[in-house]
Amino acid sequence: MPKEEKSIGQSPLLSDADSVYAKIMNDIADGVFVSGDRLVTTQLAKRYDTSINPIREALKQLQGEGFVSISPNSGASVSKFEFETMRNVFEILQLLDPYLLQYFVETYTSEQMAETQSIQDKLENMSDDELMEFRYWDTEFHWSIYKHHYNKQAIDLWKRNRLILHAMHVNLPINLIRIKQSIVEHRALLNAISNRDSDEALGVLRAHISGSGSFWSRHYRF
């Protein structure tokens, strides 16, 4: 059952924070439950102060989305993500991120840009001790850009794959060099966005995703 709590808050990708589904998903994405962990319905019901039926319904939904595996003999457990899954996730995000970004570059308002800027300021002002929170604020950064897109199906697909990424990487060690490099890349992306330069913004974003993918591919362990 649960590891030591690591959460710094509800994932920005889970809007219905009070639902049982969101609570379980947040715990998976946050590393409270990791790949292979059993998910016992009675223990989950106690943890989330609810009855068994909502837990079962949430687990079935998570099974359909690929986050949970359910078998007649061993019950429910967090899915065991493999290298192929990580590769597929990165390839999907490499397609979706530029698509969602371009719309923002062309349509953002001053208020929307100010929100993204404030998140970047938070990242740039983090101390080394606070950088363990980077994955949360990195997701906030990208979400502040993509959530304004009109294509809600594309946004939902992006959110699902981003959550899978969280679940796969949550127990990997923090690498300060890669984190600080990513923050610099965010700044370059913001500069291109502020100039309404789609070509430059897309180039920076593709390099950012590629760099992250190469790094985690080298460090991922089964």
Short mmCIF file of C-alpha atoms in Angstrom, two decimals, residues 53-200:
data_model
loop_
_atom_site.label_atom_id
_atom_site.label_comp_id
_atom_site.label_asym_id
_atom_site.label_seq_id
_atom_site.Cartn_x
_atom_site.Cartn_y
_atom_site.Cartn_z
CA ASN A 53 -18.30 0.58 -5.32
CA PRO A 54 -16.75 3.96 -6.24
CA ILE A 55 -13.31 2.36 -5.87
CA ARG A 56 -14.23 -0.48 -8.23
CA GLU A 57 -15.67 1.95 -10.78
CA ALA A 58 -12.57 4.12 -10.65
CA LEU A 59 -10.27 1.10 -11.04
CA LYS A 60 -12.23 -0.07 -14.09
CA GLN A 61 -11.87 3.38 -15.65
CA LEU A 62 -8.15 3.41 -14.90
CA GLN A 63 -7.87 -0.09 -16.39
CA GLY A 64 -9.46 1.15 -19.61
CA GLU A 65 -6.95 3.98 -19.76
CA GLY A 66 -3.97 1.68 -19.21
CA PHE A 67 -2.96 2.83 -15.71
CA VAL A 68 -4.26 -0.22 -13.83
CA SER A 69 -4.21 -3.96 -14.55
CA ILE A 70 -6.93 -6.23 -13.18
CA SER A 71 -6.78 -10.02 -13.14
CA PRO A 72 -9.22 -12.55 -11.63
CA ASN A 73 -6.51 -14.13 -9.46
CA SER A 74 -4.51 -11.20 -8.14
CA GLY A 75 -6.95 -8.31 -8.34
CA ALA A 76 -5.93 -4.77 -9.30
CA SER A 77 -2.43 -3.37 -9.49
CA VAL A 78 -0.64 -0.40 -11.03
CA SER A 79 0.32 -1.27 -14.60
CA LYS A 80 3.92 -2.26 -15.26
CA PHE A 81 5.06 0.28 -17.80
CA GLU A 82 7.68 -0.96 -20.25
CA PHE A 83 10.20 0.79 -22.47
CA GLU A 84 7.89 0.40 -25.45
CA THR A 85 5.20 2.31 -23.56
CA MET A 86 7.60 5.16 -22.81
CA ARG A 87 8.70 5.29 -26.44
CA ASN A 88 5.10 5.45 -27.64
CA VAL A 89 4.23 8.17 -25.13
CA PHE A 90 7.11 10.35 -26.25
CA GLU A 91 6.20 9.90 -29.90
CA ILE A 92 2.61 10.94 -29.22
CA LEU A 93 3.73 13.99 -27.25
CA GLN A 94 6.14 14.95 -30.03
CA LEU A 95 3.11 15.19 -32.31
CA LEU A 96 0.69 16.82 -29.89
CA ASP A 97 2.87 19.43 -28.19
CA PRO A 98 3.68 21.40 -31.37
CA TYR A 99 0.06 21.24 -32.48
CA LEU A 100 -1.19 22.62 -29.17
CA LEU A 101 1.60 25.19 -28.91
CA GLN A 102 1.06 26.77 -32.32
CA TYR A 103 -2.51 27.70 -31.46
CA PHE A 104 -1.33 29.43 -28.29
CA VAL A 105 1.36 31.40 -30.14
CA GLU A 106 -1.24 32.69 -32.56
CA THR A 107 -4.06 33.42 -30.10
CA TYR A 108 -2.78 34.00 -26.55
CA THR A 109 -3.99 36.96 -24.53
CA SER A 110 -1.92 39.08 -22.18
CA GLU A 111 -3.60 37.38 -19.21
CA GLN A 112 -2.76 33.91 -20.53
CA MET A 113 0.84 34.90 -21.15
CA ALA A 114 1.10 36.39 -17.66
CA GLU A 115 -0.03 33.06 -16.15
CA THR A 116 2.65 31.13 -18.03
CA GLN A 117 5.25 33.76 -17.13
CA SER A 118 4.42 33.49 -13.43
CA ILE A 119 4.99 29.71 -13.55
CA GLN A 120 8.31 30.22 -15.32
CA ASP A 121 9.30 32.74 -12.65
CA LYS A 122 8.52 30.10 -10.02
CA LEU A 123 10.76 27.59 -11.81
CA GLU A 124 13.63 30.05 -12.24
CA ASN A 125 13.53 31.06 -8.57
CA MET A 126 13.55 27.52 -7.17
CA SER A 127 16.40 26.57 -4.88
CA ASP A 128 18.19 23.27 -5.46
CA ASP A 129 16.21 21.79 -2.56
CA GLU A 130 12.94 22.75 -4.22
CA LEU A 131 13.80 21.22 -7.58
CA MET A 132 12.22 17.92 -6.51
CA GLU A 133 8.98 19.75 -7.35
CA PHE A 134 10.14 20.40 -10.90
CA ARG A 135 7.94 17.76 -12.56
CA TYR A 136 4.84 19.31 -11.03
CA TRP A 137 5.70 22.87 -12.11
CA ASP A 138 6.97 21.71 -15.52
CA THR A 139 3.54 20.19 -16.12
CA GLU A 140 1.90 23.41 -14.88
CA PHE A 141 4.02 25.36 -17.38
CA HIS A 142 3.01 23.31 -20.40
CA TRP A 143 -0.60 22.96 -19.24
CA SER A 144 -0.93 26.75 -18.95
CA ILE A 145 -0.16 26.89 -22.68
CA TYR A 146 -2.06 23.90 -24.01
CA LYS A 147 -5.29 24.11 -22.01
CA HIS A 148 -6.58 27.00 -24.13
CA HIS A 149 -6.73 24.95 -27.33
CA TYR A 150 -10.17 24.46 -28.88
CA ASN A 151 -9.60 20.75 -29.61
CA LYS A 152 -10.58 19.14 -26.30
CA GLN A 153 -9.98 15.61 -27.61
CA ALA A 154 -6.38 16.47 -28.38
CA ILE A 155 -6.01 18.05 -24.94
CA ASP A 156 -7.41 14.94 -23.23
CA LEU A 157 -5.01 12.72 -25.18
CA TRP A 158 -2.10 14.95 -24.17
CA LYS A 159 -3.16 14.85 -20.51
CA ARG A 160 -3.41 11.06 -20.50
CA ASN A 161 0.05 10.60 -21.98
CA ARG A 162 1.55 13.22 -19.71
CA LEU A 163 0.14 11.38 -16.69
CA ILE A 164 1.62 8.12 -17.95
CA LEU A 165 4.95 9.92 -18.19
CA HIS A 166 4.62 11.02 -14.56
CA ALA A 167 3.80 7.50 -13.42
CA MET A 168 6.81 6.07 -15.25
CA HIS A 169 9.35 8.65 -14.13
CA VAL A 170 8.26 9.40 -10.60
CA ASN A 171 10.89 7.22 -8.92
CA LEU A 172 13.78 8.18 -11.17
CA PRO A 173 16.44 10.30 -9.46
CA ILE A 174 16.33 14.06 -9.79
CA ASN A 175 19.01 15.30 -12.21
CA LEU A 176 19.77 18.95 -11.47
CA ILE A 177 21.68 19.50 -14.72
CA ARG A 178 18.77 18.34 -16.91
CA ILE A 179 16.25 20.26 -14.82
CA LYS A 180 18.16 23.52 -15.06
CA GLN A 181 18.64 22.98 -18.79
CA SER A 182 14.88 22.47 -19.16
CA ILE A 183 14.19 25.72 -17.32
CA VAL A 184 16.50 27.56 -19.72
CA GLU A 185 14.65 25.96 -22.63
CA HIS A 186 11.35 27.17 -21.16
CA ARG A 187 12.69 30.72 -21.17
CA ALA A 188 13.72 30.43 -24.83
CA LEU A 189 10.25 29.11 -25.61
CA LEU A 190 8.59 32.02 -23.82
CA ASN A 191 10.74 34.52 -25.69
CA ALA A 192 9.67 33.04 -29.02
CA ILE A 193 6.02 33.01 -27.97
CA SER A 194 6.18 36.65 -26.87
CA ASN A 195 7.43 37.52 -30.37
CA ARG A 196 4.58 35.53 -31.96
CA ASP A 197 7.27 33.57 -33.78
CA SER A 198 5.69 30.17 -34.43
CA ASP A 199 8.68 28.72 -36.30
CA GLU A 200 11.14 29.59 -33.56
#
